[in-house]
Amino acid sequence: MLMAFLIAVGVVCAINTALALLMVAAEAFIADYGACTITVNGERKLAVEGGQSLLSTLKAERIFIPSACGGRGSCGLCKCRVTGGAGNPLPTEEPWLSAEEKAQGVRLSCQVRVKGDLAIVIPAELFNVVQYTTRVTAIRDLTHDIRELRLRLLEPAAIRFAAGQFIQFEVPPYDLTDEPVYRAYSVASPPSVRGEIELEIRYVPEGICTTYVHRHLKVGDAVTINGPYGDFRLRDGEREIIFIAGGSGMAPIKSILYDMREKGIRRKATYFFGAKALRDLFLLDEMRAMEKALPAFRFVPALSAPEAADDWSGERGLITEVVGRRVPDASAMEAYLCGSPLMIDACIEVLKRKGLAEDRIFYDKFA
Amino acid sequence: MPESMNLFAVFFSAVFTGNILLTNYLGMCSFLGASREVKTALGLGTAVVFVMAATGALNWLIYCLVLVPLDLVYLRFIVFIVVIAAFVQVVEMIIERTSERLHAALGIFLPLITVNCAIMGASLFMVIRNYGLGEAFAYGTGSGLGWALAILAMAGIRQKMAKARVPRGLEGAGITLIIAGIMALAFVGFNGMLSAGP
């Protein structure tokens, strides 16, 4: 009996060890690509160890390319131009690349393995992306499902960003994930506050990051973020502005508005904010105060499905209907949208019908 | 029946009458996930043919030369799965190193099927049915081809259906499962072809 037991254990161990040795040997001899050089933007040369994905290799060199899925090729965000050394896009990348991007050599950096010397081109602004350690100093429930987080930056202690940009929030391994996961959130505080940032995070059932923030994170916890990213920001000029947002899409618009107030930008602006019912509206007092501070600014909250008990005299209907009613002619305006992809696509249609050229519609879609 | 005839029967029944996907419903997750385009389906299908044929023979050898003599057949589940996983990983590394084109066409699909139940199923069926090495290889190849055939057919149908108006509740996996059911019925039609034999 004991003998049989030992033989069984021995055989399983022997087979597993043999296979593990085979894997280690393969890793060492077949998948060893040695020292490689990555030339960034034709000037900076990085000496790296080959074999890993371009995304993680660059991250080890402290160059952070935005990515929301952690390198599984499922978010399509980690695009970067590879001008030499990587061959053609893989089938796993094709759904994310347009014909034009393919012609320019754009690749998903998580799918490109560093197997030799590479030449890449990345936006210079990515060099400004820094990883910050922070501490949660306040958590506030804005609505029943949206939370405001305040993070004090520890190391480095200050951030420089443009209003409307986003950061990536690192979720450490916990119940729902075995590896660190990154999710993008817009900064809701204005750029003038450099030692602290505010995020607005809506709870999504089963969402890895949102569950972590809503169910686990406490004041005093450490949080790692990196950023800033994105080109969603107010364009210069005198055009009248339309802001449209829903839910936690409030965040970048709030940052832009506070920035406008501090810089004394008095452009005519209307902010349409869509919510289902009264309990989904938040920061109403702040927005009313903003109307007083910026005389040409109007805040128009709208409820699409108010509950029977809601005492509401404001706009009703989907945000697209409200924009359709309140904006007769958008041809001379400029629009900034932030929210779910569905909402944004529908709003773009409405704005185009109102005569607004597509190149003056700027948006930040929740991926 | 001469042995070559028997090999053919095993192969043929694995492709059609005993199609591992449509009669045993194994390998469903990648079947549903990767059947949106014929091109992807072809790559994945080829990878499955290759891995099933190779791991079928490899597992047969380990089963008959190690597990049976030592009276350890009850360990086959664990042993088969680690052999498949290690084999697939090493093959992927070799392909990635040696041929960029082969890697783009086939290699990147390999990690997706490492833990595919159809591959595991093929290895288990072949020992349950007491196949010899030749039959195990024929069965592995046939099952892989059958799986590839089914996913290619499904991808062709889904490409056509991309423009169809599917009721909202049935979009995606729902309508795909219904189509898979109809395809399975069609494959049942092959049954009569072999039952006449011994």
XYZ file of C-alpha atoms in Angstrom:
565
model
C 0.000 0.000 0.000
C 2.716 2.440 1.024
C 4.782 1.313 -1.926
C 1.966 1.998 -4.376
C 1.482 5.402 -2.843
C 5.169 6.250 -3.137
C 5.325 5.055 -6.738
C 2.334 7.223 -7.667
C 3.815 10.304 -6.034
C 7.221 9.518 -7.488
C 5.900 9.147 -11.031
C 3.914 12.370 -10.923
C 6.938 14.199 -9.496
C 9.239 12.670 -12.082
C 7.008 13.577 -15.009
C 6.418 17.100 -13.716
C 10.101 17.636 -13.004
C 11.068 16.391 -16.442
C 8.574 18.724 -18.079
C 9.626 21.622 -15.865
C 13.254 21.030 -16.775
C 12.276 20.918 -20.421
C 10.474 24.249 -20.018
C 13.406 25.823 -18.222
C 15.787 24.578 -20.888
C 13.495 25.881 -23.624
C 13.172 29.204 -21.827
C 16.955 29.463 -21.539
C 17.935 28.307 -25.018
C 14.991 28.940 -27.304
C 13.292 31.985 -25.814
C 16.512 33.733 -24.833
C 16.888 36.701 -27.103
C 19.834 38.235 -25.273
C 20.546 41.931 -24.979
C 18.547 44.155 -27.300
C 18.519 47.857 -27.993
C 15.306 49.848 -28.250
C 15.734 53.193 -29.965
C 13.037 55.589 -28.831
C 12.103 58.486 -31.122
C 15.450 58.187 -32.918
C 17.403 59.608 -29.996
C 17.150 57.712 -26.746
C 18.681 54.241 -26.732
C 17.604 51.715 -24.128
C 19.633 48.579 -23.449
C 17.156 45.887 -22.443
C 16.888 42.141 -21.989
C 14.872 40.534 -24.812
C 12.073 38.010 -24.460
C 9.334 40.079 -22.806
C 6.597 42.110 -24.423
C 7.448 45.620 -25.530
C 4.891 46.999 -23.072
C 6.438 45.385 -20.007
C 9.993 45.984 -21.227
C 9.263 49.700 -21.543
C 7.560 49.715 -18.175
C 10.715 48.301 -16.596
C 12.513 51.252 -18.203
C 9.956 53.567 -16.575
C 8.241 54.470 -19.834
C 4.542 53.923 -19.280
C 2.331 53.327 -22.303
C -1.321 53.547 -21.315
C -2.984 50.144 -21.124
C -6.193 49.131 -19.398
C -6.173 45.348 -19.685
C -2.707 44.641 -18.342
C -1.286 43.203 -21.580
C -3.893 40.686 -22.698
C -4.570 42.410 -26.003
C -8.166 43.085 -25.094
C -8.300 46.860 -24.614
C -6.397 48.111 -27.660
C -4.972 51.106 -25.802
C -1.237 50.359 -25.698
C -0.610 51.444 -29.280
C 2.798 52.637 -30.288
C 4.603 53.045 -33.590
C 7.289 50.456 -34.197
C 9.360 51.689 -37.120
C 11.842 48.865 -37.267
C 12.463 45.314 -36.139
C 9.014 43.919 -35.343
C 7.534 42.572 -38.574
C 3.834 42.592 -39.354
C 0.916 42.956 -36.933
C -0.327 39.679 -35.445
C -3.919 38.512 -35.871
C -4.467 39.356 -32.205
C -3.759 43.009 -32.990
C -5.662 43.391 -36.238
C -9.080 44.143 -34.765
C -7.590 47.198 -33.051
C -5.652 48.697 -35.973
C -7.033 50.750 -38.853
C -5.518 50.443 -42.333
C -3.871 53.818 -41.837
C -2.327 52.773 -38.525
C -1.007 49.558 -40.050
C 0.655 51.582 -42.792
C 2.356 53.742 -40.160
C 3.641 50.701 -38.297
C 1.365 51.131 -35.288
C 1.327 48.019 -33.078
C -0.136 46.976 -29.750
C 2.921 47.078 -27.548
C 1.645 44.223 -25.376
C 1.669 41.875 -28.381
C 5.105 42.800 -29.707
C 7.802 40.659 -28.189
C 11.265 42.147 -27.957
C 13.262 39.647 -29.988
C 15.902 41.940 -31.423
C 16.746 45.595 -31.827
C 13.653 47.742 -32.193
C 13.014 51.322 -33.199
C 9.859 52.880 -31.783
C 8.164 56.260 -31.866
C 6.072 57.323 -28.891
C 4.503 60.690 -28.081
C 7.009 62.851 -26.204
C 4.378 63.430 -23.515
C 4.734 59.815 -22.427
C 8.171 60.706 -21.111
C 6.328 62.859 -18.576
C 4.389 59.866 -17.337
C 5.545 59.041 -13.852
C 4.572 56.421 -11.315
C 3.367 57.889 -8.004
C 2.892 56.317 -4.639
C -0.076 57.891 -2.884
C -2.183 57.572 0.212
C -5.971 57.773 0.435
C -6.846 60.820 2.533
C -10.612 60.926 1.988
C -13.416 58.822 0.580
C -16.804 60.408 -0.023
C -19.971 58.899 -1.484
C -21.187 61.299 -4.169
C -24.218 59.144 -5.040
C -25.368 55.648 -4.164
C -22.834 54.222 -6.634
C -20.206 56.916 -7.289
C -17.338 57.488 -4.887
C -14.920 60.364 -4.714
C -11.372 59.410 -3.724
C -8.780 61.893 -2.624
C -5.189 60.738 -2.982
C -2.212 62.556 -1.479
C 0.904 62.145 -3.627
C 3.855 60.892 -1.594
C 6.632 60.012 -3.998
C 7.000 62.089 -6.179
C 5.021 64.628 -4.171
C 3.612 66.715 -7.017
C 2.039 66.067 -10.415
C 1.824 68.292 -13.474
C -1.121 67.611 -15.777
C -3.658 69.351 -17.981
C -7.306 69.551 -16.920
C -9.152 66.646 -18.581
C -6.273 64.168 -18.556
C -6.434 60.765 -16.839
C -4.224 58.575 -14.704
C -4.004 54.807 -14.310
C -4.963 53.297 -10.998
C -3.107 50.133 -9.993
C -5.301 47.520 -8.325
C -3.135 45.136 -6.299
C -3.949 41.403 -6.381
C -7.032 40.637 -4.237
C -10.148 38.405 -4.382
C -10.991 39.260 -7.989
C -7.518 39.347 -9.545
C -4.282 37.398 -9.235
C -2.118 40.066 -10.812
C -1.981 43.849 -10.646
C -4.572 45.415 -12.929
C -4.610 48.978 -14.248
C -7.689 51.068 -14.883
C -7.906 54.580 -16.270
C -9.684 57.364 -14.357
C -9.880 61.039 -15.162
C -8.565 63.471 -12.599
C -11.441 65.501 -11.190
C -9.371 68.076 -9.316
C -7.848 71.102 -11.087
C -4.176 71.113 -12.188
C -3.405 73.930 -9.728
C -3.682 71.401 -6.891
C -0.449 69.539 -7.447
C 0.003 67.555 -4.259
C -3.341 65.787 -4.339
C -5.729 64.369 -6.895
C -9.410 63.537 -6.827
C -10.985 60.630 -8.701
C -14.659 59.798 -9.194
C -15.280 56.078 -9.461
C -18.623 54.465 -10.179
C -19.352 50.997 -8.824
C -19.757 48.357 -11.526
C -20.810 44.909 -10.224
C -17.897 42.482 -10.683
C -15.671 45.338 -11.924
C -12.167 44.557 -10.683
C -11.123 48.103 -9.898
C -14.512 49.499 -8.938
C -15.179 46.636 -6.525
C -11.763 47.191 -5.010
C -12.417 50.893 -4.521
C -15.970 50.498 -3.244
C -15.602 47.406 -1.080
C -11.983 47.235 0.062
C -10.193 50.570 -0.047
C -10.037 52.552 3.198
C -8.684 55.928 4.232
C -4.971 55.579 4.915
C -4.411 52.816 2.330
C -1.540 53.101 -0.136
C -2.380 53.387 -3.841
C -0.023 53.377 -6.809
C -0.956 55.413 -9.853
C 0.822 56.456 -13.038
C 0.096 59.240 -15.450
C -0.948 61.668 -16.747
C -2.272 60.505 -20.100
C -4.641 61.665 -22.799
C -5.345 64.629 -25.019
C -8.838 65.377 -23.738
C -8.414 69.025 -22.747
C -9.874 72.415 -23.476
C -8.731 73.839 -26.809
C -7.712 77.505 -26.985
C -10.024 79.960 -28.720
C -13.199 81.894 -28.137
C -15.809 79.432 -29.396
C -18.863 78.695 -27.322
C -18.477 75.400 -25.460
C -20.847 72.478 -24.959
C -19.895 70.011 -22.253
C -21.840 66.741 -22.086
C -21.277 64.103 -19.438
C -23.015 61.300 -17.602
C -22.235 59.581 -14.309
C -18.560 59.637 -13.402
C -17.934 61.414 -16.733
C -18.299 64.435 -14.464
C -14.647 64.140 -13.410
C -12.659 65.620 -16.335
C -15.314 68.286 -17.003
C -15.156 69.364 -13.361
C -11.397 69.670 -13.610
C -11.720 71.745 -16.782
C -14.340 74.025 -15.195
C -12.264 74.693 -12.068
C -9.287 75.344 -14.343
C -11.353 77.837 -16.382
C -12.422 79.618 -13.199
C -8.863 79.894 -11.928
C -7.523 81.111 -15.239
C -10.392 83.556 -15.748
C -11.580 81.940 -18.983
C -15.027 83.508 -19.500
C -16.126 81.673 -22.635
C -19.812 80.987 -23.035
C -20.364 77.394 -21.935
C -23.265 75.023 -21.267
C -22.808 71.784 -19.355
C -25.416 69.094 -19.992
C -25.257 66.398 -17.347
C -27.347 63.254 -17.777
C -28.575 61.050 -14.934
C -31.382 58.564 -14.435
C -33.001 59.857 -11.269
C -32.436 62.449 -8.589
C -30.308 60.051 -6.563
C -27.792 59.907 -9.466
C -27.125 63.654 -9.454
C -24.179 65.050 -7.520
C -22.041 68.155 -7.019
C -25.118 70.324 -7.704
C -24.033 72.987 -5.194
C -20.549 73.143 -6.691
C -22.013 73.576 -10.173
C -24.405 76.319 -8.998
C -21.423 78.084 -7.405
C -19.594 77.701 -10.721
C -22.489 79.448 -12.508
C -22.034 82.416 -10.169
C -18.256 82.489 -10.642
C -18.449 82.135 -14.433
C -21.344 84.351 -15.580
C -21.438 82.803 -19.079
C -21.614 79.242 -17.736
C -24.865 77.267 -17.404
C -25.282 73.849 -15.792
C -28.185 71.813 -17.201
C -28.773 68.548 -15.343
C -31.364 66.245 -16.913
C -33.136 63.171 -15.567
C -34.043 60.388 -17.983
C -36.091 58.259 -15.581
C -36.989 60.255 -12.456
C -38.560 58.240 -9.667
C -42.107 59.021 -8.535
C -40.855 60.614 -5.331
C -38.321 62.881 -7.069
C -39.175 66.551 -6.721
C -37.740 67.674 -10.044
C -38.585 70.718 -12.096
C -35.539 70.611 -14.364
C -35.015 69.015 -17.754
C -36.347 65.526 -18.416
C -35.418 62.982 -21.043
C -32.309 61.393 -22.476
C -29.351 63.745 -22.608
C -29.415 63.576 -26.419
C -33.035 64.806 -26.435
C -32.207 67.618 -24.025
C -29.242 68.733 -26.123
C -31.461 68.497 -29.205
C -34.059 70.797 -27.579
C -31.704 73.336 -26.020
C -29.112 73.783 -28.770
C -30.646 75.205 -31.951
C -27.443 75.566 -33.958
C -24.069 74.156 -32.914
C -22.125 75.072 -36.037
C -19.990 77.726 -34.313
C -19.419 75.744 -31.112
C -16.968 73.263 -29.714
C -18.022 70.160 -27.770
C -16.401 68.102 -25.012
C -18.009 64.784 -24.123
C -17.248 62.254 -21.437
C -19.219 59.128 -20.660
C -20.116 55.666 -21.907
C -19.401 54.818 -25.561
C -23.152 54.547 -26.262
C -23.866 57.992 -24.869
C -20.953 59.555 -26.704
C -21.836 58.026 -30.070
C -25.448 59.157 -29.712
C -24.355 62.689 -28.727
C -21.944 62.942 -31.657
C -24.849 62.119 -33.991
C -27.021 64.844 -32.452
C -24.234 67.444 -32.551
C -23.454 66.645 -36.179
C -27.117 67.090 -37.045
C -26.927 70.492 -35.341
C -24.156 71.495 -37.746
C -21.092 70.891 -35.555
C -18.038 69.716 -37.511
C -16.686 66.395 -36.258
C -13.162 67.739 -35.750
C -14.489 70.123 -33.089
C -16.076 67.334 -31.041
C -13.627 66.076 -28.422
C -14.438 63.128 -26.248
C -13.206 60.729 -23.606
C -14.895 57.335 -23.886
C -15.000 54.906 -20.989
C -13.246 51.832 -22.366
C -10.690 -5.827 -41.667
C -7.108 -4.872 -42.623
C -5.445 -2.480 -40.262
C -5.209 0.395 -42.756
C -8.964 0.108 -43.181
C -9.426 0.265 -39.434
C -7.214 3.362 -39.198
C -9.336 4.965 -41.866
C -12.529 4.105 -40.001
C -11.156 5.617 -36.775
C -10.057 8.724 -38.632
C -13.307 9.085 -40.540
C -15.519 8.600 -37.532
C -13.448 11.120 -35.564
C -13.945 13.732 -38.279
C -17.638 13.174 -38.954
C -19.798 10.767 -36.976
C -18.043 11.231 -33.647
C -17.096 14.872 -34.181
C -15.615 15.869 -30.856
C -17.197 19.292 -30.920
C -20.639 18.556 -32.279
C -21.312 15.193 -30.637
C -19.348 15.526 -27.400
C -19.603 19.298 -27.077
C -15.953 19.644 -26.127
C -13.862 22.718 -26.931
C -16.936 24.956 -26.828
C -15.325 28.047 -25.320
C -12.822 28.652 -28.101
C -15.428 27.483 -30.626
C -17.748 30.295 -29.506
C -15.002 32.824 -28.897
C -12.915 32.493 -32.057
C -15.531 31.720 -34.693
C -16.246 35.277 -35.727
C -13.915 35.280 -38.728
C -12.914 32.531 -41.119
C -9.280 33.643 -41.011
C -8.987 33.319 -37.223
C -10.966 30.075 -37.280
C -8.568 28.627 -39.835
C -5.535 29.515 -37.717
C -7.077 28.120 -34.563
C -8.352 25.023 -36.373
C -4.906 24.265 -37.787
C -3.379 24.692 -34.350
C -5.917 22.260 -32.874
C -5.215 19.640 -35.593
C -1.501 19.878 -34.931
C -1.727 19.810 -31.144
C -4.306 17.013 -31.019
C -2.356 14.763 -33.373
C 0.925 15.342 -31.543
C -0.363 15.195 -27.967
C -2.572 12.200 -28.808
C 0.489 10.180 -29.813
C 2.644 11.607 -27.018
C 0.064 10.866 -24.330
C -0.491 7.391 -25.756
C 3.233 6.673 -25.372
C 3.338 7.917 -21.796
C 0.140 6.075 -20.951
C 1.230 2.736 -22.359
C 4.920 2.907 -21.437
C 4.686 4.515 -17.998
C 1.209 4.561 -16.504
C -0.059 1.105 -17.494
C 3.079 -0.876 -16.444
C 3.134 0.917 -13.089
C -0.603 0.465 -12.608
C -1.144 4.201 -12.352
C -3.809 4.773 -15.006
C -5.889 6.747 -12.517
C -3.254 9.485 -12.749
C -3.919 9.999 -16.457
C -5.895 13.216 -15.977
C -3.052 15.016 -14.235
C -0.348 13.573 -16.451
C -2.152 14.304 -19.715
C -2.882 17.909 -18.834
C 0.697 18.747 -17.840
C 2.081 16.999 -20.918
C -0.268 18.977 -23.153
C 0.530 22.261 -21.424
C 4.297 21.759 -21.561
C 4.224 20.533 -25.137
C 2.196 23.493 -26.336
C 4.425 26.000 -24.537
C 7.627 24.567 -25.952
C 6.222 24.326 -29.475
C 5.120 27.941 -29.258
C 8.586 29.047 -28.206
C 10.167 27.118 -31.071
C 7.742 28.532 -33.628
C 8.174 32.063 -32.359
C 11.932 31.717 -32.584
C 12.133 30.102 -35.995
C 9.422 31.465 -38.243
C 7.680 34.771 -37.925
C 5.088 33.848 -40.533
C 4.237 30.541 -38.936
C 4.039 32.280 -35.569
C 1.605 34.874 -36.881
C -0.533 32.216 -38.608
C -0.440 29.469 -35.987
C 1.810 30.165 -33.011
C -0.235 32.857 -31.355
C -3.226 30.525 -31.177
C -1.325 27.862 -29.281
C -1.590 29.412 -25.794
C -5.346 29.747 -26.350
C -5.780 25.987 -26.677
C -3.370 24.852 -23.967
C -6.226 24.134 -21.624
C -8.809 23.358 -24.269
C -11.035 20.514 -23.108
C -11.271 19.041 -26.628
C -7.525 18.329 -26.625
C -7.760 16.703 -23.212
C -10.904 14.874 -24.297
C -9.210 13.401 -27.359
C -6.382 12.028 -25.214
C -8.828 10.493 -22.740
C -11.119 8.971 -25.386
C -8.235 7.251 -27.092
C -7.253 5.372 -23.927
C -10.857 4.608 -22.976
C -11.324 3.030 -26.416
C -8.081 1.038 -26.170
C -6.605 2.423 -29.384
C -3.132 1.366 -30.554
C -0.511 3.996 -31.367
C -1.505 4.207 -35.037
C -5.150 4.516 -34.151
C -4.386 7.076 -31.451
C -2.590 9.210 -34.007
C -5.390 8.754 -36.552
C -7.968 9.569 -33.898
C -6.075 12.685 -32.752
C -5.653 13.965 -36.293
C -9.260 13.155 -37.156
C -10.661 14.826 -34.058
C -8.569 17.909 -34.755
C -9.762 18.017 -38.350
C -13.348 17.527 -37.233
C -13.026 20.377 -34.765
C -11.413 22.585 -37.423
C -14.168 21.700 -39.880
C -16.872 22.607 -37.373
C -15.310 25.947 -36.410
C -14.673 26.845 -40.062
C -18.281 26.109 -40.955
C -19.441 28.131 -37.986
C -17.156 31.051 -38.856
C -18.490 31.036 -42.424
C -22.053 31.130 -41.148
C -21.303 33.838 -38.592
C -19.583 36.006 -41.184
C -22.712 35.840 -43.308
C -24.838 36.465 -40.248
C -22.946 39.607 -39.269
C -25.423 41.564 -41.372
C -28.485 39.576 -40.300
C -30.986 40.984 -37.841
C -30.746 38.632 -34.903
C -33.232 39.189 -32.063
C -31.429 41.119 -29.355
C -31.599 38.464 -26.659
C -30.047 35.891 -28.978
C -27.089 37.931 -30.227
C -23.626 36.446 -29.803
C -23.394 33.158 -27.952
C -27.147 32.493 -27.994
C -27.651 32.259 -31.751
C -24.247 30.564 -32.110
C -25.320 27.766 -29.789
C -28.570 27.307 -31.725
C -26.615 27.097 -34.988
C -24.191 24.642 -33.368
C -27.184 22.512 -32.403
C -28.485 22.479 -35.980
C -24.997 21.647 -37.254
C -24.820 18.790 -34.748
C -28.109 17.427 -36.132
C -26.625 17.551 -39.617
C -23.572 15.621 -38.457
C -25.816 12.954 -36.948
C -26.666 12.202 -40.562
C -23.185 10.759 -41.054
C -23.949 8.052 -38.512
C -25.427 5.626 -41.016
C -22.243 5.607 -43.069
C -20.196 3.656 -40.550
C -22.773 1.612 -38.696
C -23.028 -0.775 -41.661
C -19.464 -1.915 -40.948
C -18.373 -4.136 -38.039
